[in-house]
């Protein structure tokens, strides 16, 4: 997990193993406020998360390539549009090559643009066939059909309804509504991840009024069920991150409270099995998760 200081802009990497914090170390990404964090992603297919930054003064994109928890190279991605009309949306492996790609959207006409990467180099860009209507906004990405290509979930700001766009070989191959997901504005998606180990990512939502959590399981791009998810309902606790911290194939959840304390919830088979305080991660709220 990657944290950054709000005031000093420096970075620190925290590693988990067997469901516990194993180590931490400084992370030598550029410590300059003009460099805005956009994503951690595997840009070169080596299995290590790299970091995508946006230089807000020069309007340039920078890739910090990582190996074994250390930045080993940095480069400017000059092929990615610098126009302020284009907003970053997500990093997505839409072509199942192991290198994650970069998705932007034009804020004027609503059109989407995909920049494909291979070995940390931009190899192309093309229109991406998501709806251009400004009524639909990006929500999350995930492999919802188990084909190793990331799919895209969007939501209507007018109705609250969701639309899933399936992707294959870098191209949108279809779309369908997900009426089972609550359209009420009180419910917001927190993350998509594989919480039941079936290879299809599931969708975790939270009621922003009551703090209650709900897990919607997904298989082959369809919602197969929903269940309450036993995380703290107190609105003092917020979603911080997710990942398989114990190596069992199910994603676990890390929450943080308003005072900076951390709590890890382990998950197995789509249900929370235990939770514990995590010590060793900075509790000062000057340090914020970058994800």
PDB file of C-alpha atoms in Angstrom:
ATOM      1  CA  UNK A   1       0.000   0.000   0.000  1.00  0.00           C
ATOM      2  CA  UNK A   2       1.285   3.432  -0.952  1.00  0.00           C
ATOM      3  CA  UNK A   3       0.927   6.535   1.252  1.00  0.00           C
ATOM      4  CA  UNK A   4       1.864  10.145   0.524  1.00  0.00           C
ATOM      5  CA  UNK A   5       2.359  13.087   2.835  1.00  0.00           C
ATOM      6  CA  UNK A   6      -0.033  15.951   2.124  1.00  0.00           C
ATOM      7  CA  UNK A   7       2.438  18.544   3.378  1.00  0.00           C
ATOM      8  CA  UNK A   8       5.833  17.110   2.435  1.00  0.00           C
ATOM      9  CA  UNK A   9       4.626  15.258  -0.698  1.00  0.00           C
ATOM     10  CA  UNK A  10       7.023  12.396   0.026  1.00  0.00           C
ATOM     11  CA  UNK A  11       5.970   8.760  -0.255  1.00  0.00           C
ATOM     12  CA  UNK A  12       6.127   5.556   1.781  1.00  0.00           C
ATOM     13  CA  UNK A  13       5.401   1.968   0.776  1.00  0.00           C
ATOM     14  CA  UNK A  14       3.838  -0.526   3.230  1.00  0.00           C
ATOM     15  CA  UNK A  15       3.919  -4.271   2.485  1.00  0.00           C
ATOM     16  CA  UNK A  16       1.543  -6.938   3.808  1.00  0.00           C
ATOM     17  CA  UNK A  17       2.210 -10.643   4.164  1.00  0.00           C
ATOM     18  CA  UNK A  18       0.039 -13.378   5.685  1.00  0.00           C
ATOM     19  CA  UNK A  19      -2.581 -10.841   6.715  1.00  0.00           C
ATOM     20  CA  UNK A  20      -0.216  -8.568   8.631  1.00  0.00           C
ATOM     21  CA  UNK A  21       2.017  -5.596   7.951  1.00  0.00           C
ATOM     22  CA  UNK A  22       5.444  -7.003   7.046  1.00  0.00           C
ATOM     23  CA  UNK A  23       7.581  -3.942   6.291  1.00  0.00           C
ATOM     24  CA  UNK A  24       7.680  -0.341   5.128  1.00  0.00           C
ATOM     25  CA  UNK A  25      10.215   1.855   3.375  1.00  0.00           C
ATOM     26  CA  UNK A  26      10.553   5.258   1.721  1.00  0.00           C
ATOM     27  CA  UNK A  27       9.429   5.239  -1.908  1.00  0.00           C
ATOM     28  CA  UNK A  28      11.497   7.410  -4.229  1.00  0.00           C
ATOM     29  CA  UNK A  29       8.751   8.889  -6.404  1.00  0.00           C
ATOM     30  CA  UNK A  30       9.055  12.622  -7.178  1.00  0.00           C
ATOM     31  CA  UNK A  31       8.236  14.580  -3.985  1.00  0.00           C
ATOM     32  CA  UNK A  32       6.833  17.698  -5.641  1.00  0.00           C
ATOM     33  CA  UNK A  33       3.288  19.007  -5.245  1.00  0.00           C
ATOM     34  CA  UNK A  34       3.051  19.724  -8.981  1.00  0.00           C
ATOM     35  CA  UNK A  35       3.187  15.982  -9.588  1.00  0.00           C
ATOM     36  CA  UNK A  36      -0.287  14.638  -8.936  1.00  0.00           C
ATOM     37  CA  UNK A  37      -0.809  10.951  -8.264  1.00  0.00           C
ATOM     38  CA  UNK A  38      -3.169   9.279 -10.737  1.00  0.00           C
ATOM     39  CA  UNK A  39      -2.733   5.527 -10.381  1.00  0.00           C
ATOM     40  CA  UNK A  40      -0.663   2.547  -9.281  1.00  0.00           C
ATOM     41  CA  UNK A  41      -0.624   0.024 -12.112  1.00  0.00           C
ATOM     42  CA  UNK A  42       1.532  -2.529 -13.867  1.00  0.00           C
ATOM     43  CA  UNK A  43       2.642  -0.593 -16.937  1.00  0.00           C
ATOM     44  CA  UNK A  44       5.315  -3.050 -18.068  1.00  0.00           C
ATOM     45  CA  UNK A  45       3.913  -6.473 -17.176  1.00  0.00           C
ATOM     46  CA  UNK A  46       6.621  -7.363 -14.646  1.00  0.00           C
ATOM     47  CA  UNK A  47       4.203  -7.903 -11.766  1.00  0.00           C
ATOM     48  CA  UNK A  48       5.320  -4.786  -9.848  1.00  0.00           C
ATOM     49  CA  UNK A  49       3.025  -1.788  -9.495  1.00  0.00           C
ATOM     50  CA  UNK A  50       4.317   1.342 -11.235  1.00  0.00           C
ATOM     51  CA  UNK A  51       3.066   4.882 -10.589  1.00  0.00           C
ATOM     52  CA  UNK A  52       1.399   7.282 -13.021  1.00  0.00           C
ATOM     53  CA  UNK A  53       1.815  11.001 -12.256  1.00  0.00           C
ATOM     54  CA  UNK A  54       0.436  14.117 -13.917  1.00  0.00           C
ATOM     55  CA  UNK A  55       2.530  17.292 -13.927  1.00  0.00           C
ATOM     56  CA  UNK A  56      -0.138  19.921 -13.323  1.00  0.00           C
ATOM     57  CA  UNK A  57       1.992  22.912 -14.385  1.00  0.00           C
ATOM     58  CA  UNK A  58       3.450  21.517 -17.615  1.00  0.00           C
ATOM     59  CA  UNK A  59       0.446  19.229 -18.282  1.00  0.00           C
ATOM     60  CA  UNK A  60       2.638  16.207 -18.879  1.00  0.00           C
ATOM     61  CA  UNK A  61       2.315  12.573 -17.825  1.00  0.00           C
ATOM     62  CA  UNK A  62       5.136  10.773 -16.072  1.00  0.00           C
ATOM     63  CA  UNK A  63       5.659   7.056 -15.453  1.00  0.00           C
ATOM     64  CA  UNK A  64       7.663   5.914 -12.432  1.00  0.00           C
ATOM     65  CA  UNK A  65       8.682   2.309 -13.107  1.00  0.00           C
ATOM     66  CA  UNK A  66       9.089   0.135 -10.040  1.00  0.00           C
ATOM     67  CA  UNK A  67      10.906  -3.092  -9.347  1.00  0.00           C
ATOM     68  CA  UNK A  68      10.916  -4.830  -5.968  1.00  0.00           C
ATOM     69  CA  UNK A  69       9.455  -1.754  -4.278  1.00  0.00           C
ATOM     70  CA  UNK A  70      11.988   0.741  -5.681  1.00  0.00           C
ATOM     71  CA  UNK A  71      11.650   3.229  -8.534  1.00  0.00           C
ATOM     72  CA  UNK A  72      14.199   2.154 -11.157  1.00  0.00           C
ATOM     73  CA  UNK A  73      13.267   4.426 -14.050  1.00  0.00           C
ATOM     74  CA  UNK A  74      11.086   7.413 -14.892  1.00  0.00           C
ATOM     75  CA  UNK A  75       9.928   8.656 -18.261  1.00  0.00           C
ATOM     76  CA  UNK A  76       7.543  11.168 -19.806  1.00  0.00           C
ATOM     77  CA  UNK A  77       4.610   9.647 -21.672  1.00  0.00           C
ATOM     78  CA  UNK A  78       4.453  12.322 -24.356  1.00  0.00           C
ATOM     79  CA  UNK A  79       1.926  10.415 -26.471  1.00  0.00           C
ATOM     80  CA  UNK A  80      -0.822  10.872 -23.874  1.00  0.00           C
ATOM     81  CA  UNK A  81      -2.865  13.973 -24.559  1.00  0.00           C
ATOM     82  CA  UNK A  82      -1.800  16.992 -22.526  1.00  0.00           C
ATOM     83  CA  UNK A  83      -4.916  19.040 -23.308  1.00  0.00           C
ATOM     84  CA  UNK A  84      -6.812  19.940 -20.159  1.00  0.00           C
ATOM     85  CA  UNK A  85      -9.989  18.907 -22.016  1.00  0.00           C
ATOM     86  CA  UNK A  86      -8.989  15.307 -21.278  1.00  0.00           C
ATOM     87  CA  UNK A  87      -9.510  13.929 -17.788  1.00  0.00           C
ATOM     88  CA  UNK A  88      -7.947  10.789 -16.393  1.00  0.00           C
ATOM     89  CA  UNK A  89     -10.495   8.030 -15.718  1.00  0.00           C
ATOM     90  CA  UNK A  90      -8.655   4.832 -14.887  1.00  0.00           C
ATOM     91  CA  UNK A  91      -5.946   2.321 -15.722  1.00  0.00           C
ATOM     92  CA  UNK A  92      -7.325  -0.843 -17.332  1.00  0.00           C
ATOM     93  CA  UNK A  93      -5.828  -3.933 -18.936  1.00  0.00           C
ATOM     94  CA  UNK A  94      -8.312  -4.153 -21.789  1.00  0.00           C
ATOM     95  CA  UNK A  95      -6.235  -6.435 -24.002  1.00  0.00           C
ATOM     96  CA  UNK A  96      -5.138  -9.035 -21.416  1.00  0.00           C
ATOM     97  CA  UNK A  97      -1.446  -8.577 -22.214  1.00  0.00           C
ATOM     98  CA  UNK A  98      -0.463  -7.991 -18.582  1.00  0.00           C
ATOM     99  CA  UNK A  99       0.351  -4.324 -19.192  1.00  0.00           C
ATOM    100  CA  UNK A 100      -2.343  -1.963 -17.938  1.00  0.00           C
ATOM    101  CA  UNK A 101      -3.530   0.767 -20.280  1.00  0.00           C
ATOM    102  CA  UNK A 102      -4.696   4.340 -19.646  1.00  0.00           C
ATOM    103  CA  UNK A 103      -8.245   5.595 -20.167  1.00  0.00           C
ATOM    104  CA  UNK A 104      -9.013   9.309 -20.601  1.00  0.00           C
ATOM    105  CA  UNK A 105     -12.245  11.151 -21.324  1.00  0.00           C
ATOM    106  CA  UNK A 106     -12.908  14.403 -23.150  1.00  0.00           C
ATOM    107  CA  UNK A 107     -14.817  16.694 -20.791  1.00  0.00           C
ATOM    108  CA  UNK A 108     -16.260  18.693 -23.699  1.00  0.00           C
ATOM    109  CA  UNK A 109     -17.771  15.998 -25.931  1.00  0.00           C
ATOM    110  CA  UNK A 110     -17.771  13.047 -23.496  1.00  0.00           C
ATOM    111  CA  UNK A 111     -15.769  10.771 -25.776  1.00  0.00           C
ATOM    112  CA  UNK A 112     -13.347   8.232 -24.320  1.00  0.00           C
ATOM    113  CA  UNK A 113      -9.780   7.591 -25.450  1.00  0.00           C
ATOM    114  CA  UNK A 114      -7.678   4.516 -24.724  1.00  0.00           C
ATOM    115  CA  UNK A 115      -3.882   4.604 -24.678  1.00  0.00           C
ATOM    116  CA  UNK A 116      -2.393   1.111 -24.847  1.00  0.00           C
ATOM    117  CA  UNK A 117       0.929   0.315 -23.179  1.00  0.00           C
ATOM    118  CA  UNK A 118       3.478  -2.419 -23.686  1.00  0.00           C
ATOM    119  CA  UNK A 119       6.618  -2.716 -21.561  1.00  0.00           C
ATOM    120  CA  UNK A 120       5.928   0.742 -20.168  1.00  0.00           C
ATOM    121  CA  UNK A 121       5.744   2.418 -23.584  1.00  0.00           C
ATOM    122  CA  UNK A 122       2.626   3.867 -25.226  1.00  0.00           C
ATOM    123  CA  UNK A 123       2.000   1.764 -28.319  1.00  0.00           C
ATOM    124  CA  UNK A 124      -1.218   3.329 -29.602  1.00  0.00           C
ATOM    125  CA  UNK A 125      -4.385   5.269 -28.877  1.00  0.00           C
ATOM    126  CA  UNK A 126      -7.920   4.881 -30.124  1.00  0.00           C
ATOM    127  CA  UNK A 127     -11.541   5.763 -29.481  1.00  0.00           C
ATOM    128  CA  UNK A 128     -13.090   3.594 -26.785  1.00  0.00           C
ATOM    129  CA  UNK A 129     -16.723   2.674 -27.313  1.00  0.00           C
ATOM    130  CA  UNK A 130     -18.329   3.781 -24.054  1.00  0.00           C
ATOM    131  CA  UNK A 131     -21.333   6.082 -24.149  1.00  0.00           C
ATOM    132  CA  UNK A 132     -20.332   9.710 -24.671  1.00  0.00           C
ATOM    133  CA  UNK A 133     -23.399  11.117 -22.910  1.00  0.00           C
ATOM    134  CA  UNK A 134     -22.366  13.341 -20.027  1.00  0.00           C
ATOM    135  CA  UNK A 135     -25.146  11.704 -18.000  1.00  0.00           C
ATOM    136  CA  UNK A 136     -22.935   8.622 -17.610  1.00  0.00           C
ATOM    137  CA  UNK A 137     -19.850   8.718 -15.405  1.00  0.00           C
ATOM    138  CA  UNK A 138     -17.099   6.212 -14.789  1.00  0.00           C
ATOM    139  CA  UNK A 139     -17.596   4.215 -11.577  1.00  0.00           C
ATOM    140  CA  UNK A 140     -15.070   1.381 -11.515  1.00  0.00           C
ATOM    141  CA  UNK A 141     -13.299  -1.255 -13.568  1.00  0.00           C
ATOM    142  CA  UNK A 142     -12.867  -4.988 -13.079  1.00  0.00           C
ATOM    143  CA  UNK A 143     -12.781  -8.341 -14.813  1.00  0.00           C
ATOM    144  CA  UNK A 144     -16.454  -9.191 -14.366  1.00  0.00           C
ATOM    145  CA  UNK A 145     -16.524 -12.091 -16.827  1.00  0.00           C
ATOM    146  CA  UNK A 146     -13.253 -13.872 -16.074  1.00  0.00           C
ATOM    147  CA  UNK A 147     -11.694 -13.362 -19.520  1.00  0.00           C
ATOM    148  CA  UNK A 148      -8.721 -11.342 -18.155  1.00  0.00           C
ATOM    149  CA  UNK A 149      -9.822  -8.149 -19.950  1.00  0.00           C
ATOM    150  CA  UNK A 150     -10.999  -5.369 -17.637  1.00  0.00           C
ATOM    151  CA  UNK A 151     -14.615  -4.318 -18.097  1.00  0.00           C
ATOM    152  CA  UNK A 152     -16.055  -0.883 -17.276  1.00  0.00           C
ATOM    153  CA  UNK A 153     -18.953   0.065 -14.997  1.00  0.00           C
ATOM    154  CA  UNK A 154     -20.632   3.458 -15.523  1.00  0.00           C
ATOM    155  CA  UNK A 155     -23.575   5.106 -13.787  1.00  0.00           C
ATOM    156  CA  UNK A 156     -26.287   7.550 -14.832  1.00  0.00           C
ATOM    157  CA  UNK A 157     -26.225  10.719 -12.762  1.00  0.00           C
ATOM    158  CA  UNK A 158     -29.913  11.277 -13.539  1.00  0.00           C
ATOM    159  CA  UNK A 159     -31.337   7.866 -12.621  1.00  0.00           C
ATOM    160  CA  UNK A 160     -28.543   6.272 -10.588  1.00  0.00           C
ATOM    161  CA  UNK A 161     -28.729   3.173 -12.779  1.00  0.00           C
ATOM    162  CA  UNK A 162     -25.619   1.226 -13.759  1.00  0.00           C
ATOM    163  CA  UNK A 163     -24.383  -0.026 -17.108  1.00  0.00           C
ATOM    164  CA  UNK A 164     -21.653  -2.632 -17.559  1.00  0.00           C
ATOM    165  CA  UNK A 165     -19.542  -2.514 -20.707  1.00  0.00           C
ATOM    166  CA  UNK A 166     -17.723  -5.767 -21.404  1.00  0.00           C
ATOM    167  CA  UNK A 167     -14.363  -5.590 -23.140  1.00  0.00           C
ATOM    168  CA  UNK A 168     -12.494  -8.139 -25.218  1.00  0.00           C
ATOM    169  CA  UNK A 169      -9.151  -7.728 -26.980  1.00  0.00           C
ATOM    170  CA  UNK A 170      -9.141  -3.980 -26.357  1.00  0.00           C
ATOM    171  CA  UNK A 171     -12.608  -3.326 -27.773  1.00  0.00           C
ATOM    172  CA  UNK A 172     -15.993  -2.858 -26.111  1.00  0.00           C
ATOM    173  CA  UNK A 173     -17.881  -6.027 -27.006  1.00  0.00           C
ATOM    174  CA  UNK A 174     -21.260  -5.340 -25.407  1.00  0.00           C
ATOM    175  CA  UNK A 175     -23.167  -3.613 -22.628  1.00  0.00           C
ATOM    176  CA  UNK A 176     -25.978  -4.452 -20.255  1.00  0.00           C
ATOM    177  CA  UNK A 177     -27.798  -2.913 -17.331  1.00  0.00           C
ATOM    178  CA  UNK A 178     -27.244  -4.162 -13.786  1.00  0.00           C
ATOM    179  CA  UNK A 179     -30.652  -3.487 -12.226  1.00  0.00           C
ATOM    180  CA  UNK A 180     -29.736  -5.394  -9.060  1.00  0.00           C
ATOM    181  CA  UNK A 181     -27.326  -2.641  -8.019  1.00  0.00           C
ATOM    182  CA  UNK A 182     -29.167  -0.047  -5.935  1.00  0.00           C
ATOM    183  CA  UNK A 183     -29.881   3.091  -7.942  1.00  0.00           C
ATOM    184  CA  UNK A 184     -30.505   5.207  -4.843  1.00  0.00           C
ATOM    185  CA  UNK A 185     -27.995   8.036  -4.512  1.00  0.00           C
ATOM    186  CA  UNK A 186     -27.445   6.899  -0.917  1.00  0.00           C
ATOM    187  CA  UNK A 187     -25.531   3.901  -2.239  1.00  0.00           C
ATOM    188  CA  UNK A 188     -22.097   4.403  -3.775  1.00  0.00           C
ATOM    189  CA  UNK A 189     -19.659   1.851  -5.150  1.00  0.00           C
ATOM    190  CA  UNK A 190     -16.522   1.559  -3.036  1.00  0.00           C
ATOM    191  CA  UNK A 191     -14.494  -0.938  -5.038  1.00  0.00           C
ATOM    192  CA  UNK A 192     -14.666  -3.894  -7.409  1.00  0.00           C
ATOM    193  CA  UNK A 193     -12.534  -6.908  -6.505  1.00  0.00           C
ATOM    194  CA  UNK A 194     -12.751 -10.691  -6.311  1.00  0.00           C
ATOM    195  CA  UNK A 195     -14.093 -11.338  -2.815  1.00  0.00           C
ATOM    196  CA  UNK A 196     -15.125 -14.963  -3.376  1.00  0.00           C
ATOM    197  CA  UNK A 197     -12.183 -16.302  -5.365  1.00  0.00           C
ATOM    198  CA  UNK A 198     -14.172 -17.298  -8.467  1.00  0.00           C
ATOM    199  CA  UNK A 199     -12.124 -15.197 -10.898  1.00  0.00           C
ATOM    200  CA  UNK A 200     -14.894 -12.650 -11.529  1.00  0.00           C
ATOM    201  CA  UNK A 201     -14.676  -9.407  -9.619  1.00  0.00           C
ATOM    202  CA  UNK A 202     -17.537  -8.439  -7.320  1.00  0.00           C
ATOM    203  CA  UNK A 203     -18.903  -5.009  -6.370  1.00  0.00           C
ATOM    204  CA  UNK A 204     -18.868  -3.547  -2.870  1.00  0.00           C
ATOM    205  CA  UNK A 205     -21.255  -0.660  -2.183  1.00  0.00           C
ATOM    206  CA  UNK A 206     -21.972   1.416   0.901  1.00  0.00           C
ATOM    207  CA  UNK A 207     -24.950   3.385   2.137  1.00  0.00           C
ATOM    208  CA  UNK A 208     -23.572   6.867   2.759  1.00  0.00           C
ATOM    209  CA  UNK A 209     -26.389   7.676   5.201  1.00  0.00           C
ATOM    210  CA  UNK A 210     -26.338   4.590   7.437  1.00  0.00           C
ATOM    211  CA  UNK A 211     -22.816   3.318   6.736  1.00  0.00           C
ATOM    212  CA  UNK A 212     -24.097  -0.191   5.929  1.00  0.00           C
ATOM    213  CA  UNK A 213     -22.135  -2.244   3.369  1.00  0.00           C
ATOM    214  CA  UNK A 214     -23.493  -4.563   0.685  1.00  0.00           C
ATOM    215  CA  UNK A 215     -21.597  -7.015  -1.504  1.00  0.00           C
ATOM    216  CA  UNK A 216     -22.954  -7.851  -4.956  1.00  0.00           C
ATOM    217  CA  UNK A 217     -21.382 -11.009  -6.333  1.00  0.00           C
ATOM    218  CA  UNK A 218     -20.816 -11.179 -10.084  1.00  0.00           C
ATOM    219  CA  UNK A 219     -20.256 -14.078 -12.458  1.00  0.00           C
ATOM    220  CA  UNK A 220     -20.059 -13.934 -16.244  1.00  0.00           C
ATOM    221  CA  UNK A 221     -20.987 -10.218 -16.176  1.00  0.00           C
ATOM    222  CA  UNK A 222     -24.224 -10.819 -14.264  1.00  0.00           C
ATOM    223  CA  UNK A 223     -25.058 -10.112 -10.626  1.00  0.00           C
ATOM    224  CA  UNK A 224     -25.657 -13.493  -8.988  1.00  0.00           C
ATOM    225  CA  UNK A 225     -26.513 -12.367  -5.468  1.00  0.00           C
ATOM    226  CA  UNK A 226     -26.153  -9.765  -2.753  1.00  0.00           C
ATOM    227  CA  UNK A 227     -25.426  -9.940   0.935  1.00  0.00           C
ATOM    228  CA  UNK A 228     -24.680  -7.673   3.849  1.00  0.00           C
ATOM    229  CA  UNK A 229     -20.938  -7.282   4.344  1.00  0.00           C
ATOM    230  CA  UNK A 230     -19.739  -7.177   7.925  1.00  0.00           C
ATOM    231  CA  UNK A 231     -17.557  -4.072   7.975  1.00  0.00           C
ATOM    232  CA  UNK A 232     -17.880  -1.303  10.559  1.00  0.00           C
ATOM    233  CA  UNK A 233     -21.015   0.733   9.774  1.00  0.00           C
ATOM    234  CA  UNK A 234     -19.872   3.778  11.708  1.00  0.00           C
ATOM    235  CA  UNK A 235     -19.337   6.663   9.313  1.00  0.00           C
ATOM    236  CA  UNK A 236     -16.197   7.416  11.302  1.00  0.00           C
ATOM    237  CA  UNK A 237     -14.641   4.556   9.312  1.00  0.00           C
ATOM    238  CA  UNK A 238     -13.952   4.894   5.575  1.00  0.00           C
ATOM    239  CA  UNK A 239     -12.778   2.541   2.866  1.00  0.00           C
ATOM    240  CA  UNK A 240      -9.008   2.857   2.392  1.00  0.00           C
ATOM    241  CA  UNK A 241      -7.852  -0.009   0.194  1.00  0.00           C
ATOM    242  CA  UNK A 242      -8.363  -3.615  -0.821  1.00  0.00           C
ATOM    243  CA  UNK A 243      -6.067  -6.473  -1.711  1.00  0.00           C
ATOM    244  CA  UNK A 244      -5.314 -10.096  -0.970  1.00  0.00           C
ATOM    245  CA  UNK A 245      -3.309  -9.476   2.200  1.00  0.00           C
ATOM    246  CA  UNK A 246      -3.235 -13.137   3.283  1.00  0.00           C
ATOM    247  CA  UNK A 247      -2.711 -14.866  -0.053  1.00  0.00           C
ATOM    248  CA  UNK A 248      -5.919 -16.941  -0.023  1.00  0.00           C
ATOM    249  CA  UNK A 249      -7.240 -15.609  -3.336  1.00  0.00           C
ATOM    250  CA  UNK A 250     -10.011 -13.475  -1.807  1.00  0.00           C
ATOM    251  CA  UNK A 251      -9.595  -9.702  -1.581  1.00  0.00           C
ATOM    252  CA  UNK A 252      -9.470  -8.254   1.943  1.00  0.00           C
ATOM    253  CA  UNK A 253     -10.512  -4.761   3.047  1.00  0.00           C
ATOM    254  CA  UNK A 254      -8.602  -2.048   4.878  1.00  0.00           C
ATOM    255  CA  UNK A 255     -10.589   0.680   6.637  1.00  0.00           C
ATOM    256  CA  UNK A 256      -9.338   3.852   8.282  1.00  0.00           C
ATOM    257  CA  UNK A 257     -11.050   6.025  10.850  1.00  0.00           C
ATOM    258  CA  UNK A 258     -11.080   9.799  11.056  1.00  0.00           C
ATOM    259  CA  UNK A 259      -8.297   9.796  13.657  1.00  0.00           C
ATOM    260  CA  UNK A 260      -6.025   7.824  11.345  1.00  0.00           C
ATOM    261  CA  UNK A 261      -6.273   4.309  12.868  1.00  0.00           C
ATOM    262  CA  UNK A 262      -6.338   1.310  10.506  1.00  0.00           C
ATOM    263  CA  UNK A 263      -8.369  -1.915  10.594  1.00  0.00           C
ATOM    264  CA  UNK A 264      -7.917  -4.960   8.353  1.00  0.00           C
ATOM    265  CA  UNK A 265     -10.920  -7.171   7.542  1.00  0.00           C
ATOM    266  CA  UNK A 266     -10.027 -10.575   6.120  1.00  0.00           C
ATOM    267  CA  UNK A 267     -12.441 -12.144   3.652  1.00  0.00           C
ATOM    268  CA  UNK A 268     -13.023 -15.716   2.543  1.00  0.00           C
ATOM    269  CA  UNK A 269     -15.725 -17.013   0.228  1.00  0.00           C
ATOM    270  CA  UNK A 270     -17.379 -13.591   0.002  1.00  0.00           C
ATOM    271  CA  UNK A 271     -17.748 -13.117   3.769  1.00  0.00           C
ATOM    272  CA  UNK A 272     -15.736 -11.255   6.391  1.00  0.00           C
ATOM    273  CA  UNK A 273     -14.020 -13.831   8.616  1.00  0.00           C
ATOM    274  CA  UNK A 274     -12.105 -11.600  11.057  1.00  0.00           C
ATOM    275  CA  UNK A 275     -10.837  -8.103  11.665  1.00  0.00           C
ATOM    276  CA  UNK A 276      -7.844  -6.708  13.496  1.00  0.00           C
ATOM    277  CA  UNK A 277      -6.074  -3.442  14.174  1.00  0.00           C
ATOM    278  CA  UNK A 278      -3.058  -2.769  11.959  1.00  0.00           C
ATOM    279  CA  UNK A 279      -0.139  -1.145  13.718  1.00  0.00           C
ATOM    280  CA  UNK A 280       2.908   0.259  11.990  1.00  0.00           C
ATOM    281  CA  UNK A 281       1.078   2.261   9.340  1.00  0.00           C
ATOM    282  CA  UNK A 282       1.294   5.995   9.948  1.00  0.00           C
ATOM    283  CA  UNK A 283      -1.804   7.229  11.759  1.00  0.00           C
ATOM    284  CA  UNK A 284      -1.205  10.928  11.094  1.00  0.00           C
ATOM    285  CA  UNK A 285      -3.871  12.112   8.692  1.00  0.00           C
ATOM    286  CA  UNK A 286      -1.122  14.005   6.892  1.00  0.00           C
ATOM    287  CA  UNK A 287      -0.440  10.625   5.287  1.00  0.00           C
ATOM    288  CA  UNK A 288      -3.072   9.617   2.745  1.00  0.00           C
ATOM    289  CA  UNK A 289      -3.546   6.408   0.765  1.00  0.00           C
ATOM    290  CA  UNK A 290      -2.747   6.629  -2.929  1.00  0.00           C
ATOM    291  CA  UNK A 291      -4.805   4.104  -4.920  1.00  0.00           C
TER     292      UNK A 291
END
